[in-house]
Short mmCIF file of C-alpha atoms and ligand atoms in Angstrom, two decimals:
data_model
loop_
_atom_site.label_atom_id
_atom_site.label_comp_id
_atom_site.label_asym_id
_atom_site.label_seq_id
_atom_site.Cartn_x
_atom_site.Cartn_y
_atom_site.Cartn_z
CA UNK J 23 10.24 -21.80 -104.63
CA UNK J 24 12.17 -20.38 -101.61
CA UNK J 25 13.36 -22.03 -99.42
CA UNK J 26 13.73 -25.41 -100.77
CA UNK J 27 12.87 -28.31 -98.89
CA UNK J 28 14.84 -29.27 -96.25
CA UNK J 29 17.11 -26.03 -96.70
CA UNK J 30 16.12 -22.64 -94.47
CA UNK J 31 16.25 -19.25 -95.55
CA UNK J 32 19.12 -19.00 -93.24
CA UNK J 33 21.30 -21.03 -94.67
CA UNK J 34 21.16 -18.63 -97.86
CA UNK J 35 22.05 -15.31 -96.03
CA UNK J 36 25.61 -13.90 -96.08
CA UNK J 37 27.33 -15.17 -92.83
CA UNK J 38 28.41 -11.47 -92.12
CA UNK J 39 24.66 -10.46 -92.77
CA UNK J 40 23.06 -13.19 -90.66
CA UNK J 41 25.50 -11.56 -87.70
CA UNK J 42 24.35 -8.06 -87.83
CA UNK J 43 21.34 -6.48 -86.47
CA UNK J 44 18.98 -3.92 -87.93
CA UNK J 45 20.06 -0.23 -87.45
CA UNK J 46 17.52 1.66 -85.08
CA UNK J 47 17.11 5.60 -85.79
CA UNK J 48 15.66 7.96 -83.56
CA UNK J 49 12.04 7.57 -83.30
CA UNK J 50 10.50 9.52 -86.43
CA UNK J 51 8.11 12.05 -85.20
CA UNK J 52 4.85 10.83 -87.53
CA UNK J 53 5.32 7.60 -85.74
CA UNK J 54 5.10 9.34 -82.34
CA UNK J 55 1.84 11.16 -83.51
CA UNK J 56 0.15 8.19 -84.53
CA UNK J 57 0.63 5.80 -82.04
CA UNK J 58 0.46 8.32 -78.65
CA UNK J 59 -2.67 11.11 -80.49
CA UNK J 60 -0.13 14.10 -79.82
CA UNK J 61 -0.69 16.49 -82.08
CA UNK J 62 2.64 18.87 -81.21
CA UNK J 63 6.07 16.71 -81.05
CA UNK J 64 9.27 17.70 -80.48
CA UNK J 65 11.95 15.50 -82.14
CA UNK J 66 15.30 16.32 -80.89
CA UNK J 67 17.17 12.88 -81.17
CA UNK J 68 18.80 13.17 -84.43
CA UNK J 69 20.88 16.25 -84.01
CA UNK J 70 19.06 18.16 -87.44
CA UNK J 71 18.82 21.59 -87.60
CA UNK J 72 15.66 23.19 -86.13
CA UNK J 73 15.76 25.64 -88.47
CA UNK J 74 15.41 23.91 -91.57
CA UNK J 75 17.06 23.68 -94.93
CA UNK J 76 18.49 27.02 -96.66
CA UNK J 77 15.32 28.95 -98.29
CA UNK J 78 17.83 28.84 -101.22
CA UNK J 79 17.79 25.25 -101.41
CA UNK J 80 14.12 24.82 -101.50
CA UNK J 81 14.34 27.20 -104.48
CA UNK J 82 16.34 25.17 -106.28
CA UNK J 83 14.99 21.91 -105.46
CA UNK J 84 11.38 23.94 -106.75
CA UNK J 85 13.43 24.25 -109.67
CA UNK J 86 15.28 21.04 -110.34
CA UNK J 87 11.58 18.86 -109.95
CA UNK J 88 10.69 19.44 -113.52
CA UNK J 89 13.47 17.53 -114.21
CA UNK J 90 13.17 14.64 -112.08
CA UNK J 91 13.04 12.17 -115.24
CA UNK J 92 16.86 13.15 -116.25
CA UNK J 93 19.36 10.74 -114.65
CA UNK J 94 21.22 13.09 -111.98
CA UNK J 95 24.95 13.81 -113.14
CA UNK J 96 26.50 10.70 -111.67
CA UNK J 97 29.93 12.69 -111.37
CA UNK J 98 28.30 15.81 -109.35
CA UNK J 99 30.48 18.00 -111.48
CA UNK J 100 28.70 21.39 -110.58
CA UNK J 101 28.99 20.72 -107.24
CA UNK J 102 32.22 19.33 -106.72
CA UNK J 103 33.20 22.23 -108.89
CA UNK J 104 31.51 24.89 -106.08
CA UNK J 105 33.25 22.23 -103.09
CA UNK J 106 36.35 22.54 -104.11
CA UNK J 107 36.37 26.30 -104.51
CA UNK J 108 34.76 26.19 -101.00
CA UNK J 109 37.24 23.75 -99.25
CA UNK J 110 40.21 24.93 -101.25
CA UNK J 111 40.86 21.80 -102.83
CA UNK J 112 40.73 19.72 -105.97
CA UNK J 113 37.81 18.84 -107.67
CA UNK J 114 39.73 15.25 -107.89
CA UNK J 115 39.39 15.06 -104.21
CA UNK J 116 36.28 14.96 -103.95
CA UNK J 117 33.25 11.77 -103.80
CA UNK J 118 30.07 12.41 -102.97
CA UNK J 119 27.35 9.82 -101.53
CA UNK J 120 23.62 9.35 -100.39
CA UNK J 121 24.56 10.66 -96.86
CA UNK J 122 28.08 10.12 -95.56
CA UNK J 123 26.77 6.85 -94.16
CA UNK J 124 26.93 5.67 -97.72
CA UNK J 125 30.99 6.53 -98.17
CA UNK J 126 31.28 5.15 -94.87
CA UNK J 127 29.84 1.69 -96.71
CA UNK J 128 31.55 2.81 -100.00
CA UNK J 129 34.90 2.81 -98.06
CA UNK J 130 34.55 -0.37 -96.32
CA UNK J 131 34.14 -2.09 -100.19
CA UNK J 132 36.85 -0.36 -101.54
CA UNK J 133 39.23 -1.33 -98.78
CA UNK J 134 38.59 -3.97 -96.42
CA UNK J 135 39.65 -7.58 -97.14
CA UNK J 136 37.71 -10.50 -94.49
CA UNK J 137 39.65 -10.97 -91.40
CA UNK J 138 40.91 -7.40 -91.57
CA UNK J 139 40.05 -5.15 -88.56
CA UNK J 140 38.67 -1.26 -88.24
CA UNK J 141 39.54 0.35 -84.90
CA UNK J 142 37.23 2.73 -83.78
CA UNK J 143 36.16 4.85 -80.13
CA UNK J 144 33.38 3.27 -77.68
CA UNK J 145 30.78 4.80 -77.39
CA UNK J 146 30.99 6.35 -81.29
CA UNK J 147 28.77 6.54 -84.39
CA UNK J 148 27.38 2.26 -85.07
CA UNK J 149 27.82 2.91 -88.84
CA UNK J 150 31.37 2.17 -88.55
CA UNK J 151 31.10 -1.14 -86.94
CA UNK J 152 28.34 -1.93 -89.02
CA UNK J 153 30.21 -1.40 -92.37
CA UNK J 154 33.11 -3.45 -91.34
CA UNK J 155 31.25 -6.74 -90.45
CA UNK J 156 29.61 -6.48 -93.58
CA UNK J 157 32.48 -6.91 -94.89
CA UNK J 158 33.45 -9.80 -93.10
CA UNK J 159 36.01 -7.28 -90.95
CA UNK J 160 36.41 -6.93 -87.28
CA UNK J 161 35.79 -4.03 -85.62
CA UNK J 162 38.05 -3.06 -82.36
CA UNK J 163 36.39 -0.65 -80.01
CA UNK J 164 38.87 1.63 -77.99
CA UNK J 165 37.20 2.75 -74.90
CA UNK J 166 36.95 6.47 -74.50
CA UNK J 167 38.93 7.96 -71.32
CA UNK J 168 36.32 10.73 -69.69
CA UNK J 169 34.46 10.57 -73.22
CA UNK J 170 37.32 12.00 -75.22
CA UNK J 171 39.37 9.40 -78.08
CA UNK J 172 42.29 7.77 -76.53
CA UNK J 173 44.55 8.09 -78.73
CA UNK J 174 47.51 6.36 -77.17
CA UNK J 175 45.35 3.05 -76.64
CA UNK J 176 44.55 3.45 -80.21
CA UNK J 177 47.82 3.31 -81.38
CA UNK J 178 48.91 0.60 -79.41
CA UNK J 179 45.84 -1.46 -80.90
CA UNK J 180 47.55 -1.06 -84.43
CA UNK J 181 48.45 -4.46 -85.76
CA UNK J 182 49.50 -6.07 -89.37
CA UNK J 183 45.84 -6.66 -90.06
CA UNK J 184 44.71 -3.28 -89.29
CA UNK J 185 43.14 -1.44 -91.98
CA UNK J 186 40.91 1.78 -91.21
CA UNK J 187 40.67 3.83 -88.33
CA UNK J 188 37.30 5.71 -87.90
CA UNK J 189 37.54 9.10 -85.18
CA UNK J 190 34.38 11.27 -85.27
CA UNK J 191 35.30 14.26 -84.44
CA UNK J 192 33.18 16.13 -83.31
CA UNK J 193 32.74 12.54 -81.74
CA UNK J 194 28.70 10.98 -81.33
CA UNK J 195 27.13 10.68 -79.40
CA UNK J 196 30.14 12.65 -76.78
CA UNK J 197 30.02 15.71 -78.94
CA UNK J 198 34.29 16.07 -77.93
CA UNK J 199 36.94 17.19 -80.04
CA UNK J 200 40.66 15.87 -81.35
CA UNK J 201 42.70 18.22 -80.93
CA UNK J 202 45.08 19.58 -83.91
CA UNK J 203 48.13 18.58 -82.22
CA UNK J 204 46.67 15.10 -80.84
CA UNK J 205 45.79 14.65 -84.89
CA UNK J 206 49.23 15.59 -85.97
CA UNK J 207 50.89 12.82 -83.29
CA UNK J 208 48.36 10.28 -84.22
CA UNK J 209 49.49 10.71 -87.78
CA UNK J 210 53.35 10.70 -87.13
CA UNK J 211 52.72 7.05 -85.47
CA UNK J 212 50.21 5.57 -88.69
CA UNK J 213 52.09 2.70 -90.33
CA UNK J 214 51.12 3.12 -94.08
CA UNK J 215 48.67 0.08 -94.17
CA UNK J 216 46.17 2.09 -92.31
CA UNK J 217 43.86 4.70 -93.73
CA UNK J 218 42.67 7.40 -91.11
CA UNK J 219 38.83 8.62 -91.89
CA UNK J 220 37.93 11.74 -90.04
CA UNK J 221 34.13 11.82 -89.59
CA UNK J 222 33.32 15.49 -89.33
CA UNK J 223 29.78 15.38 -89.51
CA UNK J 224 29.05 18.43 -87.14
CA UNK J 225 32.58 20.63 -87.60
CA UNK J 226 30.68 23.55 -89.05
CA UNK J 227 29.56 23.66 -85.11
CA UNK J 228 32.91 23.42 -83.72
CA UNK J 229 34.08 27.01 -81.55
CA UNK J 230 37.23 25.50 -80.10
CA UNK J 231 40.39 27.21 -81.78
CA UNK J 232 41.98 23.68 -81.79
CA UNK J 233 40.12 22.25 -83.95
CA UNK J 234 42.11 20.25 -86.59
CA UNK J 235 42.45 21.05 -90.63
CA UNK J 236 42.34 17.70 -91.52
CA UNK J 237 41.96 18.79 -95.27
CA UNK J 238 45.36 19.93 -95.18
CA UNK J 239 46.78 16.51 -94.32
CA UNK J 240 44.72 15.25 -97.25
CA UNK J 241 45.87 18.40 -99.43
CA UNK J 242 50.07 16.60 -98.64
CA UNK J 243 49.04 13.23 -99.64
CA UNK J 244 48.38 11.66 -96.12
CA UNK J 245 46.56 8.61 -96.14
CA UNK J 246 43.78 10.39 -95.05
CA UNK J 247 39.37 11.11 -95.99
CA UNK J 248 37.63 13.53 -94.04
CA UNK J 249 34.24 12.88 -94.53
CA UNK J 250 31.66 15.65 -94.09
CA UNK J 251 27.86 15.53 -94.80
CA UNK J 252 25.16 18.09 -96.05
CA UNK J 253 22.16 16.53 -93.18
CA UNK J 254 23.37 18.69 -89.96
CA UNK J 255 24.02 22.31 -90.44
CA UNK J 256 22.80 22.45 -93.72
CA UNK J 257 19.70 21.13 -92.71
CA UNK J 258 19.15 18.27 -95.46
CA UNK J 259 18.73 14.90 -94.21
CA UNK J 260 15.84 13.96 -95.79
CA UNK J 261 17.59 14.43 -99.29
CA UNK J 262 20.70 12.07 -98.21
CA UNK J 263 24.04 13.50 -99.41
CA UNK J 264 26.98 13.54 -97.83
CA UNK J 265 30.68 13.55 -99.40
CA UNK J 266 34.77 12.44 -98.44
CA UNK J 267 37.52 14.69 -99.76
CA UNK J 268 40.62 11.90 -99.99
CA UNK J 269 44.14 11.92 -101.91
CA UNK J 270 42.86 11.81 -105.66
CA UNK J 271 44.01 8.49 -106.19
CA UNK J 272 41.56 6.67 -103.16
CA UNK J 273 38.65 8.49 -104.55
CA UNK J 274 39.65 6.63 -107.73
CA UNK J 275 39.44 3.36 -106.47
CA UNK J 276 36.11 4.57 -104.35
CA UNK J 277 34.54 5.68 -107.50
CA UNK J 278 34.87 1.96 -108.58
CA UNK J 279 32.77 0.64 -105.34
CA UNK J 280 30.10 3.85 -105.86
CA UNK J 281 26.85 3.07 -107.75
CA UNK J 282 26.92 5.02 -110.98
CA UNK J 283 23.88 7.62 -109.95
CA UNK J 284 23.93 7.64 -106.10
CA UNK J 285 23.65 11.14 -105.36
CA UNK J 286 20.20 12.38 -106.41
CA UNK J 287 19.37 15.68 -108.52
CA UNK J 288 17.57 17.21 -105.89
CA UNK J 289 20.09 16.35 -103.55
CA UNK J 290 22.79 18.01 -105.66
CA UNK J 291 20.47 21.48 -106.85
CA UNK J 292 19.67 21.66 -103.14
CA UNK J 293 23.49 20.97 -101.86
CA UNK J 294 24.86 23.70 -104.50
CA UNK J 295 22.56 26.06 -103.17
CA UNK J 296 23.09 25.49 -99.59
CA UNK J 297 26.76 26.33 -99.92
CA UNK J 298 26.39 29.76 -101.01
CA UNK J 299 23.80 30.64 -98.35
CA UNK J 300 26.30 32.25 -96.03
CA UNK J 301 23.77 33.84 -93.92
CA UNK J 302 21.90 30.46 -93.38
CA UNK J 303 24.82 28.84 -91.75
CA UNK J 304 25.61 31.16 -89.55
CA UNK J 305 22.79 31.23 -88.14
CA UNK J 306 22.34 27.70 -86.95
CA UNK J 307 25.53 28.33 -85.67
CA UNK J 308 24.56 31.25 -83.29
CA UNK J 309 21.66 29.46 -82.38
CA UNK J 310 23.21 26.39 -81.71
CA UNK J 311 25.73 28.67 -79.78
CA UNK J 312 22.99 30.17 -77.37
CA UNK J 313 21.39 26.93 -77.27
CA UNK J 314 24.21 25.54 -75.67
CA UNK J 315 24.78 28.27 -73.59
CA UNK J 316 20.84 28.11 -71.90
CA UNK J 317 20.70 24.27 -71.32
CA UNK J 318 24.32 24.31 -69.59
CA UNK J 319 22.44 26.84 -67.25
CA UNK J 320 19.63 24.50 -67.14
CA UNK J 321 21.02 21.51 -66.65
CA UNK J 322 23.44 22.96 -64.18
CA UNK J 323 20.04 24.09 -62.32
CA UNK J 324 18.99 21.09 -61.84
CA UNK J 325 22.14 19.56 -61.01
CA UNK J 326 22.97 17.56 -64.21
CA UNK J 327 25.91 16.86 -64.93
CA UNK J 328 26.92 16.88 -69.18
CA UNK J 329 29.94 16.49 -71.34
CA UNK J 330 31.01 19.69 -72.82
CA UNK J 331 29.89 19.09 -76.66
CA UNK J 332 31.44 20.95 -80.06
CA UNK J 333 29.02 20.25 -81.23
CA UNK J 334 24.98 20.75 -82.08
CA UNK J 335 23.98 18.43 -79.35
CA UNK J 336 24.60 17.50 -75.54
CA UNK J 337 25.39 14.04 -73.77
CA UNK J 338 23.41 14.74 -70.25
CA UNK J 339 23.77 12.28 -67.36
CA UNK J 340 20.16 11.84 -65.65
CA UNK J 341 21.22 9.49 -63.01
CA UNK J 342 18.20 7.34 -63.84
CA UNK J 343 17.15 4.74 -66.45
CA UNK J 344 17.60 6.64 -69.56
CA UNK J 345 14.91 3.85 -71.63
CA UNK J 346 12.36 5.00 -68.73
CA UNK J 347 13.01 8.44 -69.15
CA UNK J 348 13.03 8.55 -72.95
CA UNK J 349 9.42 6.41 -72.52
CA UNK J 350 8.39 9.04 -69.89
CA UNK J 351 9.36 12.37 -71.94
CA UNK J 352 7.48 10.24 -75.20
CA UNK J 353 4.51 10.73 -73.25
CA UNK J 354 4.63 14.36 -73.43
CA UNK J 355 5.38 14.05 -77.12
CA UNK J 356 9.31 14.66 -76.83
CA UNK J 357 11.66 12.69 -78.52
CA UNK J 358 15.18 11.89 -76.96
CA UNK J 359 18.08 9.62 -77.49
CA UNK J 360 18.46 6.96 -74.95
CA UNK J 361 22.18 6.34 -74.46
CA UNK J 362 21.76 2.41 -73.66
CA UNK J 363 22.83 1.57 -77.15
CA UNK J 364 26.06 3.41 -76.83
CA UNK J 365 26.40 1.11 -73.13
CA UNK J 366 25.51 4.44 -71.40
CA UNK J 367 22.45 3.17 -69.43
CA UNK J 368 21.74 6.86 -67.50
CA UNK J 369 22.72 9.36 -70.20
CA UNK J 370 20.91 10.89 -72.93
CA UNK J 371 21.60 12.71 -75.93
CA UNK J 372 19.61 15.69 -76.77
CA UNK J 373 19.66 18.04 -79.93
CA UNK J 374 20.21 21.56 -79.72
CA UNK J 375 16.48 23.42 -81.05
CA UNK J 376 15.27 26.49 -81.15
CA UNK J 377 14.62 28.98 -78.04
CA UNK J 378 11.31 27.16 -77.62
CA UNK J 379 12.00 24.10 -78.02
CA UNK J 380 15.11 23.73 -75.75
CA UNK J 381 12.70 25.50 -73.37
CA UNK J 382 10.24 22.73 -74.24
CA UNK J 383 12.51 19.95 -73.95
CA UNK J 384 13.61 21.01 -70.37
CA UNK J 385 10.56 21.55 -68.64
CA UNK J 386 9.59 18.20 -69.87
CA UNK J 387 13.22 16.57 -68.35
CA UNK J 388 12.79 18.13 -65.32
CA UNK J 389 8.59 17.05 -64.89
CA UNK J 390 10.09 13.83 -66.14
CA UNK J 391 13.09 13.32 -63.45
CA UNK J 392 10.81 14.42 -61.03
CA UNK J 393 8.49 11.17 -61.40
CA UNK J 394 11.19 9.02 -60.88
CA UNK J 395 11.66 7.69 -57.11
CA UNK J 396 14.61 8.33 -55.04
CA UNK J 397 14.51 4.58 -55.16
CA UNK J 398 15.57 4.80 -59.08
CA UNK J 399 17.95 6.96 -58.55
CA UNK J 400 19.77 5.20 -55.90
CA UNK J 401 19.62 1.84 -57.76
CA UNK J 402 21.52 3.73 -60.66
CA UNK J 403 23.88 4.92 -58.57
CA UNK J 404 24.95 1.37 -57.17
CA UNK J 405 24.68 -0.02 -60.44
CA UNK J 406 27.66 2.73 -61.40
CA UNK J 407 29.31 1.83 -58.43
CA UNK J 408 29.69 -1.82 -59.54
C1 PLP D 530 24.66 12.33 -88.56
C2 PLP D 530 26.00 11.77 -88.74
C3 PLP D 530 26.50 11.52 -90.01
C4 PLP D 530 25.75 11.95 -91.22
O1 PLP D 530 25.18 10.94 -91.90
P1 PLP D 530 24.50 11.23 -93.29
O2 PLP D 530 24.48 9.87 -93.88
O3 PLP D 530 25.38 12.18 -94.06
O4 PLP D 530 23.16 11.78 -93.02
C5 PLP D 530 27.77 10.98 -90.14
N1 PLP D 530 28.52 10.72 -89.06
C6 PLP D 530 28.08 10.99 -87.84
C7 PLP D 530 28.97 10.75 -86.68
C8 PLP D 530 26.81 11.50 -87.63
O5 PLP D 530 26.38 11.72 -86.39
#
């Protein structure tokens, strides 16, 4: 019997678990259906590719079901074998997970002690806080100056204790960039207790020439994983894989935190397959490109203002309550990101879709915006004053 009398459930849970709080994803789209009748929603709060998975990945997912009752190949070797040709490193470098999110976890077992602390950006991706007070670590958030990483404030929150510093870059939900040569002075300043992760989720996005080679610090040793996933421009996040390339000898000790089979067989036939689909990728990027291009006009139309993103989505300031406008824009069966959980009460994230989608999405904003009172607007404004 559970709970015993006289004892609560409570008192069972993990003190780090009884702390945290449920993560919330973006609304799923089925859920939107059900509950409002709309029949046609647009879902563009997750930052996945419009476009879909390879065509050469559903192929060889078609063709890896029959063997669904086969264990997957815990050690991935086929496609750590086509990564490392790809990335121009060592097979030995290489760990793969169910979605980056689980190295982020896998990372937080395999190095953080309790009382330790993880220093990350504000506002930036929740996983990493979340994996370090699971651990029974603290997590330091560095305010961002004008939504890009302060580095300098970073450094200076270095102490003995400090154990892993998290930098998405591209960062979410800002969609800015480190630059190469802020990476390279970050580095020159890292006292060797502390293990730099590089989140680069959505790099395969990135335009800017100054965009760091992080593998190349990892390829001389540094004390660095650059974690990169298979669920944004390869278009698979329903399959969940995601992977870190790190100095041989972490992966070791993060192959000793990693379940024995937790990168799926579908995942794996549909990851090989998206890797040699050339065309595939470059065409989310050119989309994502011209997407980019027509909602700056857009926006700029309406007299929005946005952070310049790297990346395949935008951070948009609508000068009203974001919750309201994400529950407005629901109505018409579009699905946004409300920025209060990143402490950005009048900002919202959108995803970069198709032509007619982003066409879609901004009609919708703009009927939206419209249906809020000057009233709301002005309250905002004081509210930012403050
Ligand atoms: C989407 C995203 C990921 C990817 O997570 P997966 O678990 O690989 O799907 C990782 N980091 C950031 C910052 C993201 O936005």
């Amino acid at each position: 019997m559970l709970p015993h009398q006289g004892e609560s459930l409570t008192q069972l849970v993990r003190e780090e678990v009884l702390k945290l709080q449920p993560y919330k994803p973006g609304k799923p789209s089925e859920e939107v259906k059900r509950e409002l009748g709309v029949e046609d929603v647009l879902k563009l709060a997750s930052n996945e590719n419009p476009i879909g998975p390879s065509p050469k990945a559903l192929e060889a997912i078609q063709a890896a079901l029959k063997e669904v009752h086969i264990y997957p190949d815990g050690g991935c070797h086929s496609l750590k074998h086509a990564l490392a040709s790809h990335l121009k490193i060592g097979e030995e470098n290489l760990i793969l997970g169910n979605g980056s999110d689980e190295i982020i976890k896998i990372i937080a077992e395999t190095f953080l002690n309790q009382g330790e602390e993880v220093i990350c950006g504000d506002p930036t991706f929740s996983q990493y806080a979340w994996a370090a007070r699971i651990m029974g670590a603290r997590c330091v958030a560095v305010p961002m100056k004008n939504f890009h990483y302060d580095l300098e404030a970073i450094s200076l929150k270095i102490r003995p204790r400090t154990k892993l510093i998290f930098l998405g870059n591209p960062n979410n939900p800002t969609g800015t960039m480190i630059t190469r040569q802020e990476v390279d002075n970050l580095l020159k300043n890292i006292p060797p207790h502390v293990i730099v992760v590089f989140d680069e989720a959505y790099s395969e996005y990135v335009t800017s020439p100054d965009f760091p080679d992080t593998l190349a610090y990892v390829r001389s040793g540094a004390q660095v994983i650059t974690l990169r996933t298979f669920s944004k421009i390869y278009g698979l996040a329903g399959l969940r894989i995601g992977y870190a390339v790190a100095p041989p000898e972490m992966v070791d000790y993060m192959n000793r935190a990693r379940n024995p089979f937790n990168a799926n067989s579908l995942a794996q036939a549909a990851a090989l397959a998206s890797l040699a689909d050339h065309e595939h990728v470059k065409k989310s990027q050119k989309l994502v490109a011209e997407g980019i291009k027509y909602l700056y006009r857009e926006f700029k139309r309406m007299g929005l203002s946005w952070v310049p993103t790297q990346a395949n989505f935008v951070l948009l300031h609508v000068g009203v309550d974001s919750h309201e406008l994400f529950r407005k824009m629901l109505q018409e069966g579009v699905i946004v990101r409300p920025c209060g959980i990143f402490g950005l009460r009048d900002y919202i994230r959108v995803t970069v879709g198709t032509w007619a989608q982003n066409s879609r999405m901004v009609r919708t904003l703009e009927n939206c915006l419209a249906s809020f009172s000057r009233g709301d607007k002005l309250h905002m404004e004081q509210a930012a004053a403050k």
